[in-house]
Each structure stands twice: as C-alpha cells, then as structure tokens.
PDB file of C-alpha atoms in Angstrom:
ATOM      1  CA  MET A  12      55.700 138.914 150.819  1.00 35.00           C
ATOM      2  CA  LYS A  13      54.200 135.794 149.289  1.00 52.00           C
ATOM      3  CA  ASP A  14      54.236 135.458 145.514  1.00 63.00           C
ATOM      4  CA  GLU A  15      50.848 135.414 143.827  1.00 76.00           C
ATOM      5  CA  ALA A  16      50.007 132.008 142.386  1.00 81.00           C
ATOM      6  CA  HIS A  17      49.800 131.865 138.605  1.00 83.00           C
ATOM      7  CA  VAL A  18      47.842 128.716 137.844  1.00 85.00           C
ATOM      8  CA  GLY A  19      47.792 127.077 134.420  1.00 85.00           C
ATOM      9  CA  VAL A  20      44.767 124.850 133.889  1.00 83.00           C
ATOM     10  CA  PHE A  21      44.898 122.547 130.877  1.00 81.00           C
ATOM     11  CA  TYR A  22      41.469 121.365 129.818  1.00 76.00           C
ATOM     12  CA  SER A  23      40.488 119.068 126.990  1.00 69.00           C
ATOM     13  CA  ALA A  24      36.945 118.055 126.136  1.00 65.00           C
ATOM     14  CA  GLY A  25      35.189 115.758 128.533  1.00 65.00           C
ATOM     15  CA  ARG A  26      34.184 116.804 132.012  1.00 66.00           C
ATOM     16  CA  ASP A  27      32.210 119.828 133.205  1.00 73.00           C
ATOM     17  CA  LEU A  28      34.587 122.755 132.810  1.00 74.00           C
ATOM     18  CA  ASP A  29      32.617 125.116 135.049  1.00 74.00           C
ATOM     19  CA  ALA A  30      32.653 122.654 137.957  1.00 76.00           C
ATOM     20  CA  GLU A  31      36.364 122.044 137.478  1.00 78.00           C
ATOM     21  CA  MET A  32      37.116 125.765 137.385  1.00 79.00           C
ATOM     22  CA  ARG A  33      35.146 126.302 140.614  1.00 79.00           C
ATOM     23  CA  GLN A  34      37.423 123.738 142.292  1.00 80.00           C
ATOM     24  CA  VAL A  35      40.536 125.497 141.028  1.00 81.00           C
ATOM     25  CA  ALA A  36      39.218 128.935 142.059  1.00 81.00           C
ATOM     26  CA  ALA A  37      38.417 127.608 145.540  1.00 82.00           C
ATOM     27  CA  ARG A  38      41.920 126.180 145.875  1.00 83.00           C
ATOM     28  CA  PHE A  39      43.610 129.385 144.616  1.00 84.00           C
ATOM     29  CA  PRO A  40      41.277 132.237 145.666  1.00 82.00           C
ATOM     30  CA  ASP A  41      43.884 134.977 145.128  1.00 83.00           C
ATOM     31  CA  GLY A  42      45.658 133.329 142.222  1.00 82.00           C
ATOM     32  CA  ARG A  43      45.732 134.376 138.610  1.00 84.00           C
ATOM     33  CA  ILE A  44      44.231 131.546 136.574  1.00 85.00           C
ATOM     34  CA  THR A  45      45.077 130.912 132.936  1.00 84.00           C
ATOM     35  CA  LEU A  46      42.864 128.411 131.181  1.00 83.00           C
ATOM     36  CA  LEU A  47      44.518 126.531 128.309  1.00 83.00           C
ATOM     37  CA  LEU A  48      41.904 125.288 125.866  1.00 80.00           C
ATOM     38  CA  PRO A  49      41.851 123.577 122.483  1.00 77.00           C
ATOM     39  CA  PRO A  50      40.977 125.982 119.641  1.00 74.00           C
ATOM     40  CA  GLU A  51      37.370 124.791 119.263  1.00 74.00           C
ATOM     41  CA  LEU A  52      36.590 125.471 122.943  1.00 72.00           C
ATOM     42  CA  ALA A  53      38.592 128.662 123.398  1.00 67.00           C
ATOM     43  CA  GLU A  54      36.454 130.960 121.259  1.00 65.00           C
ATOM     44  CA  ALA A  55      33.190 129.799 122.817  1.00 62.00           C
ATOM     45  CA  ARG A  56      34.648 130.292 126.274  1.00 63.00           C
ATOM     46  CA  ARG A  57      35.852 133.807 125.430  1.00 60.00           C
ATOM     47  CA  ASN A  58      32.372 134.718 124.195  1.00 55.00           C
ATOM     48  CA  ALA A  59      30.861 133.402 127.436  1.00 54.00           C
ATOM     49  CA  GLY A  60      32.900 135.916 129.446  1.00 52.00           C
ATOM     50  CA  ALA A  61      35.081 133.561 131.450  1.00 56.00           C
ATOM     51  CA  PRO A  62      36.491 135.104 134.670  1.00 66.00           C
ATOM     52  CA  CYS A  63      40.030 134.014 133.853  1.00 72.00           C
ATOM     53  CA  GLU A  64      42.627 134.519 131.165  1.00 77.00           C
ATOM     54  CA  ILE A  65      42.076 132.188 128.218  1.00 78.00           C
ATOM     55  CA  PHE A  66      44.931 130.870 126.137  1.00 77.00           C
ATOM     56  CA  THR A  67      44.435 128.769 123.009  1.00 76.00           C
ATOM     57  CA  ALA A  68      46.648 125.708 123.173  1.00 76.00           C
ATOM     58  CA  PRO A  69      47.706 124.706 119.671  1.00 74.00           C
ATOM     59  CA  ARG A  70      47.251 121.157 118.444  1.00 77.00           C
ATOM     60  CA  VAL A  71      50.368 119.008 118.816  1.00 77.00           C
ATOM     61  CA  ARG A  72      50.913 116.954 115.685  1.00 81.00           C
ATOM     62  CA  SER A  73      54.702 116.944 115.486  1.00 83.00           C
ATOM     63  CA  LEU A  74      57.787 117.378 117.617  1.00 81.00           C
ATOM     64  CA  GLY A  75      58.038 120.994 116.416  1.00 84.00           C
ATOM     65  CA  ASP A  76      54.478 121.660 117.640  1.00 83.00           C
ATOM     66  CA  LEU A  77      55.394 120.191 121.030  1.00 80.00           C
ATOM     67  CA  VAL A  78      58.470 122.412 121.300  1.00 83.00           C
ATOM     68  CA  ARG A  79      56.390 125.510 120.428  1.00 84.00           C
ATOM     69  CA  LEU A  80      53.767 124.572 123.025  1.00 82.00           C
ATOM     70  CA  ALA A  81      56.451 123.994 125.681  1.00 83.00           C
ATOM     71  CA  ARG A  82      57.947 127.437 124.950  1.00 86.00           C
ATOM     72  CA  LEU A  83      54.526 129.073 125.222  1.00 83.00           C
ATOM     73  CA  LEU A  84      53.877 127.324 128.540  1.00 83.00           C
ATOM     74  CA  ARG A  85      57.260 128.294 129.965  1.00 84.00           C
ATOM     75  CA  ARG A  86      56.749 131.894 128.864  1.00 85.00           C
ATOM     76  CA  HIS A  87      53.717 132.065 131.184  1.00 83.00           C
ATOM     77  CA  ARG A  88      55.869 131.024 134.188  1.00 86.00           C
ATOM     78  CA  PHE A  89      53.129 129.101 135.996  1.00 86.00           C
ATOM     79  CA  SER A  90      53.591 128.394 139.673  1.00 86.00           C
ATOM     80  CA  ASP A  91      51.036 125.566 139.441  1.00 88.00           C
ATOM     81  CA  PHE A  92      49.891 123.459 136.496  1.00 87.00           C
ATOM     82  CA  ILE A  93      46.621 121.513 136.716  1.00 87.00           C
ATOM     83  CA  THR A  94      45.209 118.844 134.392  1.00 85.00           C
ATOM     84  CA  PHE A  95      41.975 116.889 134.715  1.00 83.00           C
ATOM     85  CA  TYR A  96      43.054 113.596 133.186  1.00 79.00           C
ATOM     86  CA  PRO A  97      46.120 111.516 134.165  1.00 75.00           C
ATOM     87  CA  SER A  98      47.307 110.609 130.672  1.00 77.00           C
ATOM     88  CA  ARG A  99      50.980 110.176 129.861  1.00 77.00           C
ATOM     89  CA  ARG A 100      50.839 113.007 127.324  1.00 78.00           C
ATOM     90  CA  LEU A 101      49.460 115.403 129.925  1.00 80.00           C
ATOM     91  CA  ARG A 102      52.108 114.265 132.431  1.00 81.00           C
ATOM     92  CA  ILE A 103      54.787 115.144 129.868  1.00 80.00           C
ATOM     93  CA  LEU A 104      53.057 118.456 129.166  1.00 81.00           C
ATOM     94  CA  ALA A 105      52.948 119.221 132.893  1.00 84.00           C
ATOM     95  CA  ALA A 106      56.655 118.474 133.188  1.00 83.00           C
ATOM     96  CA  LEU A 107      57.380 120.688 130.162  1.00 82.00           C
ATOM     97  CA  SER A 108      55.410 123.581 131.666  1.00 83.00           C
ATOM     98  CA  GLY A 109      58.182 124.406 134.121  1.00 81.00           C
ATOM     99  CA  ALA A 110      55.667 124.877 136.952  1.00 83.00           C
ATOM    100  CA  ARG A 111      56.874 124.315 140.511  1.00 84.00           C
ATOM    101  CA  ARG A 112      53.826 122.207 141.372  1.00 86.00           C
ATOM    102  CA  CYS A 113      51.811 120.036 138.988  1.00 87.00           C
ATOM    103  CA  ALA A 114      48.669 118.112 139.854  1.00 86.00           C
ATOM    104  CA  VAL A 115      45.895 116.089 138.289  1.00 85.00           C
ATOM    105  CA  VAL A 116      42.334 116.453 139.558  1.00 82.00           C
ATOM    106  CA  ASP A 117      40.190 113.348 139.142  1.00 79.00           C
ATOM    107  CA  GLU A 118      36.406 113.147 138.752  1.00 76.00           C
ATOM    108  CA  GLN A 119      35.889 112.898 142.527  1.00 77.00           C
ATOM    109  CA  GLY A 120      37.806 116.136 143.055  1.00 76.00           C
ATOM    110  CA  THR A 121      40.920 114.499 144.506  1.00 81.00           C
ATOM    111  CA  TRP A 122      44.137 116.442 143.830  1.00 81.00           C
ATOM    112  CA  THR A 123      47.104 114.175 143.120  1.00 81.00           C
ATOM    113  CA  PRO A 124      50.541 115.750 142.705  1.00 81.00           C
ATOM    114  CA  LEU A 125      52.516 114.933 139.585  1.00 77.00           C
ATOM    115  CA  SER A 126      55.979 114.824 141.073  1.00 70.00           C
ATOM    116  CA  ALA A 127      57.856 113.345 138.131  1.00 62.00           C
ATOM    117  CA  SER A 128      60.510 115.298 136.297  1.00 73.00           C
ATOM    118  CA  LEU A 129      60.496 115.486 132.518  1.00 74.00           C
ATOM    119  CA  ALA A 130      63.013 112.641 132.231  1.00 77.00           C
ATOM    120  CA  VAL A 131      60.934 110.362 134.471  1.00 78.00           C
ATOM    121  CA  ALA A 132      57.710 111.265 132.617  1.00 75.00           C
ATOM    122  CA  LEU A 133      59.343 110.485 129.254  1.00 78.00           C
ATOM    123  CA  LEU A 134      60.819 107.231 130.567  1.00 83.00           C
ATOM    124  CA  ARG A 135      57.441 106.104 131.928  1.00 81.00           C
ATOM    125  CA  ALA A 136      55.758 106.993 128.641  1.00 79.00           C
ATOM    126  CA  ALA A 137      58.366 105.012 126.689  1.00 84.00           C
ATOM    127  CA  CYS A 138      57.985 101.981 128.997  1.00 88.00           C
ATOM    128  CA  ASN A 139      54.192 102.088 128.662  1.00 86.00           C
ATOM    129  CA  GLU A 140      54.509 102.339 124.870  1.00 88.00           C
ATOM    130  CA  ILE A 141      56.852  99.320 124.768  1.00 93.00           C
ATOM    131  CA  ARG A 142      54.555  97.354 127.085  1.00 93.00           C
ATOM    132  CA  GLY A 143      51.543  98.139 124.874  1.00 93.00           C
ATOM    133  CA  ARG A 144      53.320  97.176 121.661  1.00 94.00           C
ATOM    134  CA  ALA A 145      54.558  93.929 123.249  1.00 95.00           C
ATOM    135  CA  ALA A 146      50.990  93.023 124.253  1.00 95.00           C
ATOM    136  CA  TRP A 147      49.790  93.742 120.710  1.00 95.00           C
ATOM    137  CA  LEU A 148      52.612  91.598 119.289  1.00 94.00           C
ATOM    138  CA  ARG A 149      51.693  88.676 121.575  1.00 92.00           C
ATOM    139  CA  VAL A 150      48.065  88.823 120.425  1.00 92.00           C
ATOM    140  CA  TRP A 151      49.127  89.105 116.782  1.00 91.00           C
ATOM    141  CA  ALA A 152      51.442  86.080 117.122  1.00 90.00           C
ATOM    142  CA  VAL A 153      48.735  83.938 118.716  1.00 87.00           C
ATOM    143  CA  VAL A 154      46.235  84.832 116.014  1.00 86.00           C
ATOM    144  CA  ARG A 155      48.738  84.539 113.162  1.00 85.00           C
ATOM    145  CA  PHE A 156      50.333  81.212 114.096  1.00 83.00           C
ATOM    146  CA  ARG A 157      47.386  79.295 115.563  1.00 78.00           C
ATOM    147  CA  ARG A 158      46.302  76.378 113.435  1.00 67.00           C
ATOM    148  CA  VAL A 159      42.804  76.628 112.069  1.00 63.00           C
ATOM    149  CA  GLY A 160      40.423  74.904 114.473  1.00 61.00           C
ATOM    150  CA  ALA A 161      43.060  74.442 117.207  1.00 58.00           C
ATOM    151  CA  GLY A 162      41.693  75.005 120.669  1.00 59.00           C
ATOM    152  CA  PHE A 163      38.048  75.136 119.595  1.00 55.00           C
ATOM    153  CA  GLU A 164      36.094  72.032 120.586  1.00 55.00           C
TER     154      GLU A 164
END
C-alpha cells in the first residue's frame, strides 16, 4: 500500500497563490496539502475557505525562532516540501523540514528538485554571504581610496 503524500507548501507574498495551489493539487491529486503562510495571509486565507489545511508560519527573527519553526515543520512529517522562490533561506527551510523530497516551482511552472542536505544548504548560504560581503568591500575600497577627480576626464 502506497503512503499518502503529505505536501507542505511554503508561500510568501508575491505570486498568484491560487494558480500555484492548482499546480500543486494537480501534481498531488490524492495528497494532503498543508499551506504554510505568513500571519498576515493566513487569516484571510482561512476566511476564504481554502480547500487545504492552513498553518501559520511564524516570523523568523532569531535563531530561536528558526529552531521553533524547524520543530513545527518536522512535527508535520511532510513527504514533500514545495516553495515558490529559490532563495537561500527557503532552501535552508526546505532542508530543515525533514521532507523526503523538496522542490521549488518557478514562475513558468517548472519543478526543480532541491537535493541539497542541510549541511550543503548552509555551506552554500555561507559562501554566498561571504561572496556578497567581499563584493561590497571591493566597492567600498574603490570609493573610499580613490583620489578626488581621478579617472574622470
């Protein structure tokens, strides 16, 4: 007997939620779908009578908030975890969810698996952070140490 899919869908403001949910429902017709929404969207969605379970995802402002969110996600025991934006924070969140399969769905409807483990997701995030800070430092150094009028003819 095949296990029923329990799909966690993390949505933040931006794209058309109804269109995105139709894609997820088409992909998992017999699955149980749990929609994770920010607090300001969750109540409106509950009042609209959404055909799926709605879970309010708390804001993450500290490491403690992240740990609480990870525990809540793992408690749901998702078989699949879907996000709609390929940010490094959502990749880490997907890895923390404990789901067997994680994917990001882009604006064209293409499903791309997120195959990285938590360690790889954290390492990539740290490398991107270092790369971004190094670029900022290079720009700062050029602006700070350039002589007035140098290079402007």
